[in-house]
Amino acid sequence: MTDAESRLRQSMHAAAPGPTEVTYLVDAAWERAARVRRRRLAGVTSAVVAVLVLAGFWLSSTGRQSSLPATTHSPGPGGSACDAPGDRASFDSFVIAGDRFSSVTLCPSDLRAPAWAGLPKQRTVADSELLRKISLATYSRPNLLCDAAVQDPPFRLVLEEGSANTRSYVDSTSLDCYGRTALAGFFDALAVAQAGPVTSWSGPCGPDDIVGREQDGPQATDQLRPGDAITRAHLCVYGLPATGPTEPVGADDAPRYHPVVSADLPAKDLPALTAALDGQYIDPAEAPACQAPPYLVRVRLTLSSGRRDELASRCDHLYTMGIAGPPLQLPPVITALIEAAAHQAWATDTP
Amino acid sequence: VTTIDGAQPLFQGVTVSERQPTRPRREGTREASFEGYVVARGADLLRTAYMLTGDYQRAEDLVQTALAKVWPRWQRLVDGGDLPHAYVRRVLVTSYIAWWRRRWGGEVPTAELPELVVPDPMLGVEEREVLFAALGRLPRGQRAVVVLRYFDDLTEAQTALVLGCSVGTVKSQCSRALTALRASPLLREGGVT
């Protein structure tokens, strides 16, 4: 072992946490496994119900043009939660919403403010995994990084505790950074919740993936194998800016709600995507100009060998996928599709 | 040495009975075996996950994810005579490499969240920051190789087995990682100033 290796080893061992109590991990793992099982069961059940409903609908309306309804969501307690928020919440200085609350509802003080543009009517997140994306930290001290946030439109989060069946609220003014952190997490969670449950590998871009993707087991690698061709690619884009993929994201900008864009890549683009992914490994030290976009792109791939794999737009993932040619960036075919999807999505949403 | 799977000791030099949980053991062989494993090896998994993620909370999340994935097939794993720890570590690392989805909830740049882990007096704050900054610049595959080789002290062959790749790939990834890390104050002559 060289001197550098010894130093690295020594630093890592010194930085590692000391002995800790770990028995809680057992229960946590069991609970999580049970949640995944319940979710899968619910997914199968809803798929069966959806098929039956659609079959009934089709049978009862022969001759009429039918179309799949948009992803449905339970009405949720949005309105009533904002109207009857309960008492002011009391929690420690920092809490992950999913660890304590069963739902979080966003109540803007003035819905006409531009910051709330595009916000869906359903503004409650109740999925336990998605709730883990929402960090609630109470305001502790003046934060110079958050000066701009003073101008953000105020809002209230109504929190429900499932076990006690109680409701309480916290105002953005009492949250750290005037609620920006909590709001960013809430928007991310809400967007995924709105995308609907994933019922198949090439289906919607909803919450199933945050629990654990179904791949070919731990043996699967992220490398496209020689001779493997992509036969289907489903695209999911998270956090796409409203004005298009090239919009710069400023550090002082308040979080905005961005719905998830979900689409199949056109079949004619699949050979080009296969070619783009069939590159050699690039050392990031040799090609430092990784240009992953500020939004997150995920493409679920079905391969000719029957394998399934996934491409995501983080720089480190691009490296492991072996996308060639500095500067490292998304293959143009994906960028073009994102732009097309963005235009389509925003043209549809904008009155 | 008390063993969990009856094949090999899982925790060198320490019996499971020495690390008894503070609550009663679950009924049933499968549950007891799983719980025994976590009690014996959970801290090791947590430390490896911490090196991979650089964040204690995410490390816990990663370990829980890996254990939740393993739990449904636990009985088969133990019955099949496989070494559970090797398998769990493999699931842990592959979950980490595939863990892009945590990005949108975990990397909000504005908040100053409270410190969730007690600083280790053995390593200064600056040194820890330098270490995790350097590791954070590595692609996930390379970071995993570095952690398995120099933190878990696995051989190149064992690392290749965990990652499901060839020994040659481990060597090249490790070499690239060390080259990148040499640019950091961590491995420069004189270390962190």
PDB file of C-alpha atoms in Angstrom, chain A residues 1 3-5 7-9 11-30 32-33 94 96 129 132-133 137 141 143 146 176-177 180-181 184 188 192 209-213 218-219 221-222 238 281 283-284 293-296 298 310 312 314 316-317 319-320, chain B residues 21-23 26 31 34-35 38-39 42-43 46-47 50-51 56-57 60-61 63-65 67-68 71 87 90-91 94 97-98 100-105 107-108 110-114 116 120 122-123 128 131 139-142 146-147 150-151 153 164 173 176 178 181-182 186-189 191:
ATOM      1  CA  MET A   1       0.000   0.000   0.000  1.00  0.00           C
ATOM      2  CA  ASP A   3       1.729   6.343   1.286  1.00  0.00           C
ATOM      3  CA  ALA A   4      -1.256   8.013  -0.373  1.00  0.00           C
ATOM      4  CA  GLU A   5      -3.349   4.892   0.038  1.00  0.00           C
ATOM      5  CA  ARG A   7      -3.299   8.254   4.288  1.00  0.00           C
ATOM      6  CA  LEU A   8      -6.642   7.785   2.561  1.00  0.00           C
ATOM      7  CA  ARG A   9      -7.387   4.696   4.598  1.00  0.00           C
ATOM      8  CA  SER A  11      -8.587   9.489   7.063  1.00  0.00           C
ATOM      9  CA  MET A  12     -11.618   7.382   6.252  1.00  0.00           C
ATOM     10  CA  HIS A  13     -11.359   5.308   9.387  1.00  0.00           C
ATOM     11  CA  ALA A  14     -10.905   8.422  11.511  1.00  0.00           C
ATOM     12  CA  ALA A  15     -13.954  10.074   9.941  1.00  0.00           C
ATOM     13  CA  ALA A  16     -16.248   7.101  10.469  1.00  0.00           C
ATOM     14  CA  PRO A  17     -18.836   7.387  13.218  1.00  0.00           C
ATOM     15  CA  GLY A  18     -18.181   5.477  16.396  1.00  0.00           C
ATOM     16  CA  PRO A  19     -20.198   2.598  17.827  1.00  0.00           C
ATOM     17  CA  THR A  20     -23.907   3.241  17.591  1.00  0.00           C
ATOM     18  CA  GLU A  21     -27.094   1.545  18.657  1.00  0.00           C
ATOM     19  CA  VAL A  22     -28.505  -0.094  15.530  1.00  0.00           C
ATOM     20  CA  THR A  23     -31.419  -2.245  16.663  1.00  0.00           C
ATOM     21  CA  TYR A  24     -33.840   0.395  15.388  1.00  0.00           C
ATOM     22  CA  LEU A  25     -32.674  -0.474  11.873  1.00  0.00           C
ATOM     23  CA  VAL A  26     -34.427  -3.827  12.151  1.00  0.00           C
ATOM     24  CA  ASP A  27     -37.865  -2.331  12.699  1.00  0.00           C
ATOM     25  CA  ALA A  28     -37.220   0.388  10.139  1.00  0.00           C
ATOM     26  CA  ALA A  29     -36.267  -2.194   7.526  1.00  0.00           C
ATOM     27  CA  TRP A  30     -39.313  -4.329   8.306  1.00  0.00           C
ATOM     28  CA  ARG A  32     -40.092  -0.244   4.823  1.00  0.00           C
ATOM     29  CA  ALA A  33     -40.325  -3.743   3.348  1.00  0.00           C
ATOM     30  CA  PHE A  94     -35.485  19.855  12.679  1.00  0.00           C
ATOM     31  CA  ILE A  96     -38.289  15.053   8.411  1.00  0.00           C
ATOM     32  CA  GLU A 129     -41.930   7.984   1.305  1.00  0.00           C
ATOM     33  CA  ARG A 132     -39.457  12.066   3.677  1.00  0.00           C
ATOM     34  CA  LYS A 133     -38.468  14.633   1.049  1.00  0.00           C
ATOM     35  CA  ALA A 137     -36.462  23.182  10.205  1.00  0.00           C
ATOM     36  CA  ARG A 141     -30.960  32.587  13.489  1.00  0.00           C
ATOM     37  CA  ASN A 143     -29.384  33.423   7.656  1.00  0.00           C
ATOM     38  CA  CYS A 146     -31.722  33.673   2.774  1.00  0.00           C
ATOM     39  CA  ASP A 176     -35.720  28.193   8.404  1.00  0.00           C
ATOM     40  CA  CYS A 177     -34.912  30.323   5.335  1.00  0.00           C
ATOM     41  CA  ARG A 180     -37.691  27.778   1.150  1.00  0.00           C
ATOM     42  CA  THR A 181     -36.178  24.449   2.081  1.00  0.00           C
ATOM     43  CA  ALA A 184     -38.645  23.001  -2.323  1.00  0.00           C
ATOM     44  CA  ASP A 188     -40.654  17.892  -5.393  1.00  0.00           C
ATOM     45  CA  VAL A 192     -44.017  13.105  -8.053  1.00  0.00           C
ATOM     46  CA  ASP A 209     -39.332   4.639  -7.999  1.00  0.00           C
ATOM     47  CA  ILE A 210     -38.365   6.368  -4.838  1.00  0.00           C
ATOM     48  CA  VAL A 211     -38.947   3.149  -2.934  1.00  0.00           C
ATOM     49  CA  GLY A 212     -36.719   0.992  -5.038  1.00  0.00           C
ATOM     50  CA  ARG A 213     -36.538   0.317  -8.701  1.00  0.00           C
ATOM     51  CA  PRO A 218     -27.870  -6.636  -7.522  1.00  0.00           C
ATOM     52  CA  GLN A 219     -25.982  -8.250 -10.379  1.00  0.00           C
ATOM     53  CA  THR A 221     -24.708  -3.058 -13.959  1.00  0.00           C
ATOM     54  CA  ASP A 222     -25.258   0.348 -15.461  1.00  0.00           C
ATOM     55  CA  TYR A 238     -38.418  16.372 -12.904  1.00  0.00           C
ATOM     56  CA  TYR A 281     -15.925   5.078 -20.083  1.00  0.00           C
ATOM     57  CA  ASP A 283     -12.595   9.591 -16.690  1.00  0.00           C
ATOM     58  CA  PRO A 284     -14.082  12.718 -15.096  1.00  0.00           C
ATOM     59  CA  PRO A 293     -28.878  20.181 -16.499  1.00  0.00           C
ATOM     60  CA  PRO A 294     -30.452  21.673 -13.362  1.00  0.00           C
ATOM     61  CA  TYR A 295     -33.458  19.460 -13.825  1.00  0.00           C
ATOM     62  CA  LEU A 296     -33.433  15.702 -13.434  1.00  0.00           C
ATOM     63  CA  ARG A 298     -34.613   9.745 -16.061  1.00  0.00           C
ATOM     64  CA  GLU A 310     -32.148   3.292 -16.302  1.00  0.00           C
ATOM     65  CA  ALA A 312     -30.364   9.546 -15.164  1.00  0.00           C
ATOM     66  CA  ARG A 314     -26.601  13.351 -12.875  1.00  0.00           C
ATOM     67  CA  ASP A 316     -21.778  10.853 -11.856  1.00  0.00           C
ATOM     68  CA  HIS A 317     -24.427   8.624 -13.355  1.00  0.00           C
ATOM     69  CA  TYR A 319     -19.953   8.656 -16.076  1.00  0.00           C
ATOM     70  CA  THR A 320     -21.004   5.223 -14.930  1.00  0.00           C
TER      71      THR A 320
ATOM     72  CA  PRO B  21     -30.494  -5.889  21.489  1.00  0.00           C
ATOM     73  CA  THR B  22     -32.020  -3.885  24.296  1.00  0.00           C
ATOM     74  CA  ARG B  23     -35.488  -5.244  23.530  1.00  0.00           C
ATOM     75  CA  ARG B  26     -38.628 -11.473  17.862  1.00  0.00           C
ATOM     76  CA  GLU B  31     -36.993 -12.786  12.317  1.00  0.00           C
ATOM     77  CA  PHE B  34     -32.370 -11.216  10.603  1.00  0.00           C
ATOM     78  CA  GLU B  35     -32.412  -9.238  13.818  1.00  0.00           C
ATOM     79  CA  VAL B  38     -28.478  -6.456  11.984  1.00  0.00           C
ATOM     80  CA  VAL B  39     -27.379  -6.260  15.591  1.00  0.00           C
ATOM     81  CA  GLY B  42     -25.669  -3.019  11.300  1.00  0.00           C
ATOM     82  CA  ALA B  43     -23.026  -0.639  12.606  1.00  0.00           C
ATOM     83  CA  LEU B  46     -23.927   2.167   8.656  1.00  0.00           C
ATOM     84  CA  ARG B  47     -20.271   3.166   8.623  1.00  0.00           C
ATOM     85  CA  TYR B  50     -21.706   6.954   5.769  1.00  0.00           C
ATOM     86  CA  MET B  51     -18.500   6.816   3.750  1.00  0.00           C
ATOM     87  CA  TYR B  56     -25.435  10.233   8.501  1.00  0.00           C
ATOM     88  CA  GLN B  57     -29.122  10.535   7.749  1.00  0.00           C
ATOM     89  CA  GLU B  60     -29.317   5.385   7.652  1.00  0.00           C
ATOM     90  CA  ASP B  61     -31.738   5.672   4.776  1.00  0.00           C
ATOM     91  CA  VAL B  63     -28.940   0.913   5.075  1.00  0.00           C
ATOM     92  CA  GLN B  64     -32.680   0.708   5.685  1.00  0.00           C
ATOM     93  CA  THR B  65     -33.288   0.523   1.939  1.00  0.00           C
ATOM     94  CA  LEU B  67     -32.106  -4.220   4.522  1.00  0.00           C
ATOM     95  CA  ALA B  68     -35.673  -3.799   3.292  1.00  0.00           C
ATOM     96  CA  TRP B  71     -35.513  -9.007   4.103  1.00  0.00           C
ATOM     97  CA  TYR B  87     -24.949 -10.099  -0.139  1.00  0.00           C
ATOM     98  CA  ARG B  90     -23.608  -5.832  -2.403  1.00  0.00           C
ATOM     99  CA  VAL B  91     -27.210  -4.626  -2.254  1.00  0.00           C
ATOM    100  CA  THR B  94     -25.606  -1.206  -5.846  1.00  0.00           C
ATOM    101  CA  ILE B  97     -24.876   3.600  -7.216  1.00  0.00           C
ATOM    102  CA  ALA B  98     -28.466   3.570  -8.463  1.00  0.00           C
ATOM    103  CA  TRP B 100     -29.990   9.070  -8.237  1.00  0.00           C
ATOM    104  CA  ARG B 101     -33.589   9.527  -7.158  1.00  0.00           C
ATOM    105  CA  ARG B 102     -32.684  10.933  -3.781  1.00  0.00           C
ATOM    106  CA  ARG B 103     -31.236  13.959  -5.515  1.00  0.00           C
ATOM    107  CA  TRP B 104     -34.292  16.144  -5.597  1.00  0.00           C
ATOM    108  CA  GLY B 105     -35.028  15.824  -1.917  1.00  0.00           C
ATOM    109  CA  GLU B 107     -29.585  18.411  -2.201  1.00  0.00           C
ATOM    110  CA  VAL B 108     -31.440  21.591  -1.429  1.00  0.00           C
ATOM    111  CA  THR B 110     -30.125  26.896   0.781  1.00  0.00           C
ATOM    112  CA  ALA B 111     -30.718  25.451   4.225  1.00  0.00           C
ATOM    113  CA  GLU B 112     -28.299  25.242   7.083  1.00  0.00           C
ATOM    114  CA  LEU B 113     -29.495  22.054   8.654  1.00  0.00           C
ATOM    115  CA  PRO B 114     -28.329  21.090  12.094  1.00  0.00           C
ATOM    116  CA  LEU B 116     -26.959  15.232  12.946  1.00  0.00           C
ATOM    117  CA  ASP B 120     -15.393  12.495  15.735  1.00  0.00           C
ATOM    118  CA  MET B 122     -10.146  11.865  16.095  1.00  0.00           C
ATOM    119  CA  LEU B 123     -10.583  13.901  12.944  1.00  0.00           C
ATOM    120  CA  ARG B 128     -13.537  15.642   7.451  1.00  0.00           C
ATOM    121  CA  LEU B 131     -12.234  14.079   2.879  1.00  0.00           C
ATOM    122  CA  PRO B 139     -18.222   9.261  -9.702  1.00  0.00           C
ATOM    123  CA  ARG B 140     -20.273   6.882  -7.616  1.00  0.00           C
ATOM    124  CA  GLY B 141     -18.633   3.780  -9.054  1.00  0.00           C
ATOM    125  CA  GLN B 142     -15.169   5.029  -8.146  1.00  0.00           C
ATOM    126  CA  VAL B 146     -12.452   3.426  -2.795  1.00  0.00           C
ATOM    127  CA  VAL B 147     -14.748   2.779   0.158  1.00  0.00           C
ATOM    128  CA  TYR B 150      -9.705   1.314   1.791  1.00  0.00           C
ATOM    129  CA  PHE B 151     -12.481   1.504   4.326  1.00  0.00           C
ATOM    130  CA  ASP B 153     -10.442  -3.354   3.520  1.00  0.00           C
ATOM    131  CA  GLY B 164     -20.328  -7.426 -10.090  1.00  0.00           C
ATOM    132  CA  GLN B 173     -11.448   2.539 -11.267  1.00  0.00           C
ATOM    133  CA  ARG B 176      -8.523   6.772 -11.591  1.00  0.00           C
ATOM    134  CA  LEU B 178      -6.553   7.846  -6.614  1.00  0.00           C
ATOM    135  CA  LEU B 181      -7.938  12.255  -5.073  1.00  0.00           C
ATOM    136  CA  ARG B 182      -4.280  13.266  -5.391  1.00  0.00           C
ATOM    137  CA  LEU B 186      -6.267  15.144   1.403  1.00  0.00           C
ATOM    138  CA  LEU B 187      -3.518  13.256  -0.410  1.00  0.00           C
ATOM    139  CA  ARG B 188      -1.178  16.092  -1.256  1.00  0.00           C
ATOM    140  CA  GLU B 189       2.202  16.154   0.383  1.00  0.00           C
ATOM    141  CA  GLY B 191      -1.929  16.934   3.905  1.00  0.00           C
TER     142      GLY B 191
END
